[in-house]
Coordinates of N, CA and C in Angstrom, one line a residue:
M224 N -15.6 3.5 -30.9 CA -15.6 2.1 -31.3 C -15.9 1.2 -30.1
F225 N -16.8 0.3 -30.3 CA -17.2 -0.6 -29.2 C -16.8 -2.0 -29.6
A226 N -16.2 -2.7 -28.6 CA -15.8 -4.1 -28.8 C -16.5 -4.9 -27.7
F227 N -17.3 -5.9 -28.1 CA -18.1 -6.6 -27.1 C -17.6 -8.1 -27.1
T228 N -17.4 -8.7 -26.0 CA -17.1 -10.1 -25.9 C -18.1 -10.7 -24.9
K229 N -18.4 -11.9 -25.1 CA -19.4 -12.6 -24.2 C -18.9 -12.6 -22.8
A230 N -17.6 -12.9 -22.6 CA -17.0 -13.0 -21.3 C -17.0 -11.7 -20.5
G231 N -16.8 -10.6 -21.2 CA -16.6 -9.3 -20.5 C -17.8 -8.4 -20.5
A232 N -18.8 -8.7 -21.4 CA -19.9 -7.8 -21.5 C -21.1 -8.2 -20.6
K233 N -21.8 -7.2 -20.1 CA -23.0 -7.4 -19.3 C -24.0 -6.5 -19.9
K234 N -25.3 -6.8 -19.6 CA -26.3 -6.0 -20.2 C -26.2 -4.6 -19.7
Y235 N -26.2 -3.6 -20.6 CA -26.2 -2.2 -20.2 C -26.8 -1.4 -21.3
L236 N -27.0 -0.1 -21.0 CA -27.6 0.8 -22.0 C -26.7 2.0 -22.1
L237 N -26.4 2.4 -23.4 CA -25.6 3.6 -23.6 C -26.5 4.6 -24.3
G238 N -26.3 5.8 -23.9 CA -27.1 6.9 -24.6 C -26.2 8.1 -25.0
F239 N -26.3 8.5 -26.2 CA -25.5 9.7 -26.6 C -26.1 10.3 -27.8
S240 N -25.8 11.6 -28.1 CA -26.4 12.3 -29.2 C -25.3 12.3 -30.3
I241 N -25.8 12.1 -31.6 CA -24.9 12.2 -32.7 C -25.5 13.1 -33.8
G242 N -24.7 13.5 -34.7 CA -25.2 14.3 -35.8 C -24.9 13.6 -37.1
A243 N -25.7 12.6 -37.4 CA -25.6 11.8 -38.7 C -26.9 11.7 -39.3
S244 N -26.9 11.3 -40.6 CA -28.2 11.2 -41.3 C -28.3 9.7 -41.8
A245 N -29.5 9.3 -42.1 CA -29.7 8.0 -42.7 C -30.8 8.0 -43.7
L246 N -31.0 6.9 -44.4 CA -32.1 6.8 -45.4 C -33.3 6.2 -44.7
F247 N -34.4 6.7 -45.0 CA -35.7 6.3 -44.4 C -36.8 6.1 -45.4
A248 N -37.7 5.2 -45.1 CA -38.9 5.0 -45.9 C -40.0 5.6 -45.1
P249 N -40.8 6.6 -45.6 CA -41.9 7.3 -44.8 C -43.1 6.4 -44.6
F250 N -43.7 6.5 -43.4 CA -44.9 5.9 -43.1 C -45.5 6.6 -41.9
A251 N -46.8 6.4 -41.7 CA -47.5 7.0 -40.5 C -47.7 5.9 -39.4
V252 N -47.5 6.3 -38.2 CA -47.6 5.4 -37.1 C -48.5 6.1 -36.0
S253 N -49.0 5.3 -35.1 CA -49.8 5.9 -34.0 C -49.3 5.3 -32.7
A254 N -49.5 6.1 -31.7 CA -49.1 5.7 -30.3 C -50.2 6.2 -29.4
A255 N -50.8 5.2 -28.7 CA -51.8 5.5 -27.7 C -52.8 6.5 -28.2
G256 N -53.3 6.3 -29.5 CA -54.3 7.2 -30.0 C -53.9 8.4 -30.7
C257 N -52.6 8.7 -30.8 CA -52.0 9.8 -31.5 C -51.3 9.4 -32.7
S258 N -51.6 9.8 -33.9 CA -50.9 9.4 -35.1 C -49.9 10.5 -35.5
F259 N -48.8 10.1 -36.0 CA -47.8 11.1 -36.4 C -47.1 10.5 -37.6
K260 N -46.4 11.4 -38.4 CA -45.6 11.0 -39.6 C -44.3 10.5 -39.1
S261 N -43.8 9.5 -39.7 CA -42.5 8.9 -39.3 C -41.9 8.3 -40.5
S262 N -40.6 8.0 -40.4 CA -39.9 7.3 -41.5 C -38.8 6.4 -40.9
A263 N -38.7 5.2 -41.5 CA -37.7 4.2 -41.0 C -37.5 3.1 -42.0
S264 N -36.5 2.3 -41.8 CA -36.2 1.2 -42.7 C -37.3 0.1 -42.5
P265 N -37.5 -0.8 -43.4 CA -38.5 -1.9 -43.2 C -38.2 -2.7 -42.0
D266 N -36.9 -3.0 -41.7 CA -36.5 -3.7 -40.5 C -37.0 -3.0 -39.2
M267 N -36.8 -1.7 -39.1 CA -37.2 -1.0 -38.0 C -38.7 -1.0 -37.8
R268 N -39.4 -0.8 -39.0 CA -40.9 -0.8 -38.9 C -41.4 -2.2 -38.4
A269 N -40.7 -3.3 -38.8 CA -41.1 -4.6 -38.3 C -40.9 -4.7 -36.8
I270 N -39.8 -4.2 -36.3 CA -39.5 -4.3 -34.9 C -40.5 -3.5 -34.1
V271 N -40.9 -2.3 -34.6 CA -41.9 -1.5 -33.9 C -43.3 -2.3 -33.9
A272 N -43.6 -2.9 -35.0 CA -44.9 -3.6 -35.1 C -44.9 -4.9 -34.2
E273 N -43.7 -5.6 -34.2 CA -43.6 -6.8 -33.4 C -43.7 -6.4 -31.9
N274 N -43.4 -5.2 -31.5 CA -43.5 -4.8 -30.1 C -44.7 -4.0 -29.7
G275 N -45.7 -4.0 -30.6 CA -47.0 -3.4 -30.2 C -47.1 -1.9 -30.5
G276 N -46.2 -1.3 -31.2 CA -46.4 0.1 -31.6 C -45.2 0.9 -31.2
F277 N -45.3 2.2 -31.5 CA -44.1 3.1 -31.3 C -44.1 3.6 -29.9
P278 N -42.9 3.6 -29.3 CA -42.7 4.1 -27.9 C -42.6 5.6 -27.8
I279 N -43.7 6.3 -27.9 CA -43.7 7.8 -27.9 C -44.9 8.2 -27.0
G280 N -44.6 9.3 -26.3 CA -45.7 9.9 -25.5 C -46.6 10.8 -26.3
D281 N -47.8 11.0 -25.7 CA -48.8 11.9 -26.3 C -48.3 13.3 -26.5
D282 N -47.5 13.8 -25.5 CA -47.0 15.2 -25.7 C -46.1 15.4 -26.9
M283 N -45.1 14.4 -27.0 CA -44.2 14.5 -28.2 C -45.0 14.3 -29.5
C284 N -45.9 13.4 -29.5 CA -46.7 13.2 -30.7 C -47.5 14.5 -31.1
A285 N -48.1 15.1 -30.1 CA -48.8 16.3 -30.4 C -47.9 17.4 -30.9
K286 N -46.7 17.5 -30.3 CA -45.8 18.6 -30.7 C -45.3 18.3 -32.2
L287 N -45.1 17.1 -32.5 CA -44.7 16.7 -33.9 C -45.7 17.2 -34.9
N288 N -47.0 16.8 -34.6 CA -48.1 17.2 -35.4 C -48.3 18.7 -35.5
K289 N -48.3 19.4 -34.4 CA -48.5 20.8 -34.3 C -47.5 21.6 -35.2
N290 N -46.2 21.1 -35.2 CA -45.1 21.8 -35.9 C -44.8 21.2 -37.3
N291 N -45.7 20.3 -37.8 CA -45.5 19.7 -39.1 C -44.1 19.0 -39.2
L292 N -43.9 18.1 -38.2 CA -42.6 17.4 -38.2 C -42.8 15.9 -38.4
R293 N -41.8 15.3 -38.9 CA -41.8 13.8 -39.0 C -40.7 13.3 -38.1
L294 N -40.9 12.2 -37.4 CA -39.9 11.5 -36.6 C -39.2 10.5 -37.5
D295 N -37.9 10.7 -37.7 CA -37.1 9.8 -38.5 C -36.3 8.9 -37.5
F296 N -36.3 7.6 -37.8 CA -35.5 6.7 -36.9 C -34.9 5.6 -37.7
S297 N -33.8 5.1 -37.2 CA -33.0 4.0 -37.8 C -32.5 3.2 -36.7
G298 N -32.0 2.0 -37.1 CA -31.4 1.1 -36.1 C -31.1 -0.2 -36.7
M299 N -30.6 -1.1 -35.8 CA -30.3 -2.5 -36.3 C -30.2 -3.4 -35.1
A300 N -30.6 -4.6 -35.4 CA -30.4 -5.7 -34.4 C -29.4 -6.7 -35.0
T301 N -28.5 -7.2 -34.1 CA -27.5 -8.1 -34.6 C -27.0 -8.9 -33.4
V302 N -26.3 -10.0 -33.8 CA -25.6 -10.8 -32.8 C -24.1 -10.8 -33.2
L303 N -23.2 -10.3 -32.3 CA -21.8 -10.3 -32.6 C -21.0 -11.1 -31.6
D304 N -20.3 -12.0 -32.0 CA -19.4 -12.8 -31.1 C -20.2 -13.3 -29.9
G305 N -21.4 -13.8 -30.1 CA -22.2 -14.3 -29.0 C -22.9 -13.3 -28.1
V306 N -22.9 -12.0 -28.6 CA -23.5 -10.9 -27.8 C -24.7 -10.3 -28.6
S307 N -25.9 -10.2 -28.0 CA -27.0 -9.6 -28.7 C -26.8 -8.0 -28.6
V308 N -27.0 -7.4 -29.7 CA -26.8 -5.9 -29.8 C -28.0 -5.3 -30.5
G309 N -28.5 -4.2 -30.0 CA -29.5 -3.4 -30.7 C -29.3 -2.0 -30.5
W310 N -29.4 -1.2 -31.6 CA -29.2 0.3 -31.5 C -30.3 1.0 -32.3
A311 N -30.5 2.2 -31.9 CA -31.5 3.0 -32.6 C -31.1 4.5 -32.5
S312 N -31.4 5.2 -33.6 CA -31.1 6.7 -33.7 C -32.4 7.4 -34.1
V313 N -32.6 8.5 -33.5 CA -33.9 9.3 -33.8 C -33.6 10.7 -34.0
T314 N -34.3 11.3 -35.0 CA -34.2 12.8 -35.2 C -35.5 13.2 -35.8
I315 N -35.6 14.5 -36.2 CA -36.9 15.0 -36.8 C -36.6 15.6 -38.2
S316 N -37.6 15.7 -39.0 CA -37.6 16.4 -40.3 C -38.8 17.3 -40.4
D317 N -38.6 18.4 -41.1 CA -39.7 19.3 -41.4 C -40.5 18.7 -42.6
L318 N -41.8 18.6 -42.5 CA -42.6 18.0 -43.6 C -42.7 19.0 -44.8
R319 N -42.6 20.3 -44.5 CA -42.8 21.3 -45.6 C -41.5 21.3 -46.5
T320 N -40.4 21.3 -45.8 CA -39.1 21.5 -46.6 C -38.4 20.2 -46.8
G321 N -38.6 19.2 -46.0 CA -37.9 17.9 -46.1 C -36.5 18.0 -45.4
L322 N -36.2 19.1 -44.8 CA -34.9 19.2 -44.1 C -34.9 18.4 -42.8
T323 N -33.8 17.9 -42.5 CA -33.6 17.1 -41.3 C -32.8 17.8 -40.2
S324 N -33.2 17.8 -39.0 CA -32.5 18.4 -37.9 C -31.1 17.8 -37.7
S325 N -30.1 18.6 -37.4 CA -28.8 18.0 -37.1 C -28.7 17.4 -35.7
E326 N -29.8 17.6 -34.9 CA -29.8 17.0 -33.5 C -30.4 15.6 -33.6
H327 N -29.7 14.6 -33.0 CA -30.1 13.2 -33.0 C -30.0 12.7 -31.6
S328 N -30.6 11.6 -31.3 CA -30.4 10.9 -30.1 C -30.2 9.4 -30.5
M329 N -29.2 8.8 -29.9 CA -28.9 7.4 -30.3 C -28.7 6.6 -29.0
N330 N -29.2 5.4 -29.0 CA -29.0 4.5 -27.8 C -28.6 3.1 -28.3
T331 N -27.8 2.4 -27.6 CA -27.4 1.1 -27.8 C -27.7 0.2 -26.6
A332 N -28.2 -1.0 -26.8 CA -28.5 -1.9 -25.8 C -27.8 -3.2 -26.1
V333 N -27.2 -3.8 -25.1 CA -26.3 -5.0 -25.3 C -26.7 -6.1 -24.2
N334 N -26.7 -7.4 -24.6 CA -26.9 -8.4 -23.7 C -26.0 -9.6 -24.0
A335 N -25.1 -10.0 -23.1 CA -24.1 -11.0 -23.4 C -24.6 -12.4 -22.9
R336 N -25.8 -12.4 -22.2 CA -26.3 -13.6 -21.6 C -27.1 -14.4 -22.6
V337 N -27.8 -13.7 -23.5 CA -28.7 -14.3 -24.4 C -28.3 -13.9 -25.8
A338 N -27.7 -14.8 -26.6 CA -27.3 -14.5 -28.0 C -28.3 -15.0 -29.0
S339 N -29.2 -14.1 -29.4 CA -30.2 -14.5 -30.4 C -30.7 -13.2 -31.1
M340 N -31.2 -13.4 -32.3 CA -31.8 -12.3 -33.0 C -33.1 -11.8 -32.4
D341 N -33.8 -12.7 -31.7 CA -35.0 -12.3 -31.0 C -34.7 -11.3 -29.9
K342 N -33.6 -11.6 -29.2 CA -33.2 -10.8 -28.1 C -32.6 -9.5 -28.7
A343 N -31.9 -9.5 -29.7 CA -31.3 -8.3 -30.4 C -32.4 -7.4 -30.8
K344 N -33.5 -8.0 -31.4 CA -34.6 -7.1 -31.8 C -35.3 -6.5 -30.6
A345 N -35.5 -7.2 -29.5 CA -36.1 -6.6 -28.3 C -35.2 -5.5 -27.8
L346 N -33.8 -5.7 -27.9 CA -32.9 -4.7 -27.4 C -33.0 -3.4 -28.3
T347 N -33.2 -3.7 -29.6 CA -33.3 -2.6 -30.6 C -34.6 -1.7 -30.2
Y348 N -35.7 -2.4 -29.9 CA -36.9 -1.7 -29.5 C -36.6 -0.9 -28.2
E349 N -35.9 -1.5 -27.2 CA -35.6 -0.9 -26.0 C -34.7 0.4 -26.3
A350 N -33.7 0.2 -27.2 CA -32.9 1.4 -27.6 C -33.7 2.5 -28.2
L351 N -34.7 2.1 -29.1 CA -35.5 3.1 -29.7 C -36.3 3.9 -28.7
G352 N -36.9 3.2 -27.7 CA -37.6 3.9 -26.7 C -36.7 4.8 -25.9
S353 N -35.5 4.4 -25.6 CA -34.6 5.3 -24.9 C -34.1 6.5 -25.8
A354 N -33.9 6.2 -27.1 CA -33.6 7.3 -28.0 C -34.7 8.3 -28.1
V355 N -35.9 7.9 -28.2 CA -37.0 8.8 -28.2 C -37.1 9.6 -26.9
R356 N -37.0 9.0 -25.8 CA -37.1 9.7 -24.5 C -35.9 10.7 -24.3
T357 N -34.8 10.4 -24.9 CA -33.6 11.3 -24.6 C -33.5 12.3 -25.8
L358 N -34.3 12.3 -26.8 CA -34.2 13.3 -27.8 C -34.7 14.6 -27.2
D359 N -33.9 15.6 -27.3 CA -34.3 16.9 -26.8 C -35.1 17.6 -28.0
L360 N -36.4 17.4 -28.0 CA -37.2 17.8 -29.1 C -37.1 19.4 -29.3
N361 N -37.1 20.1 -28.2 CA -37.0 21.6 -28.4 C -35.7 22.0 -29.0
K362 N -34.6 21.3 -28.6 CA -33.3 21.6 -29.2 C -33.2 21.2 -30.7
A363 N -33.8 20.0 -31.0 CA -33.9 19.5 -32.4 C -34.7 20.5 -33.3
M364 N -35.8 21.0 -32.7 CA -36.7 21.9 -33.4 C -35.9 23.2 -33.7
A365 N -35.2 23.7 -32.7 CA -34.4 25.0 -32.8 C -33.3 24.8 -33.9
A366 N -32.6 23.7 -33.9 CA -31.6 23.4 -34.9 C -32.2 23.4 -36.3
L367 N -33.4 22.7 -36.4 CA -34.1 22.6 -37.7 C -34.5 24.0 -38.2
K368 N -35.0 24.8 -37.3 CA -35.4 26.2 -37.6 C -34.2 27.0 -38.2
V369 N -33.0 26.9 -37.6 CA -31.8 27.5 -38.1 C -31.5 27.0 -39.5
E370 N -31.6 25.7 -39.7 CA -31.2 25.1 -41.0 C -32.2 25.6 -42.1
I371 N -33.5 25.7 -41.7 CA -34.5 26.2 -42.7 C -34.2 27.6 -43.0
A372 N -33.9 28.4 -42.0 CA -33.6 29.9 -42.3 C -32.4 30.0 -43.1
A373 N -31.4 29.2 -42.9 CA -30.1 29.3 -43.7 C -30.4 28.9 -45.2
R374 N -31.3 28.0 -45.4 CA -31.6 27.6 -46.8 C -32.4 28.8 -47.5
K375 N -33.1 29.6 -46.8 CA -33.9 30.7 -47.4 C -33.0 31.8 -47.8
R376 N -31.8 31.9 -47.3 CA -30.9 33.1 -47.6 C -30.4 33.0 -49.0

């Protein structure tokens, strides 16, 4: 549990992995010429669009496509007690089975100097980029492979 107050908080970034699931709306996105399947809430899609596109590298994009995977992400921007907060969570799903990996990456960004929804949305995009960079795609793919095999038994 995190408690933020304007007096005590400074801008910082937290990163950790979680094993949770969320509801997503599917859509296709592109990053630097590479298109991939993705799903997110309408609010997260808007944040990605407002910031010029999805923060993903060509290598990850190619690996998602090669392995028939979808990148699922969620997050939120808010202002709490005068502190701008943005968080994002990222995982993968198999396009053939619809199963989602138990491996996630989540990041939270906080700024106590500027309390606004615009800042919170920018922090959410920052957190999304960090979550994408810290997602261990190979580990997430391995976990997904185990989950798919378990369903076939």
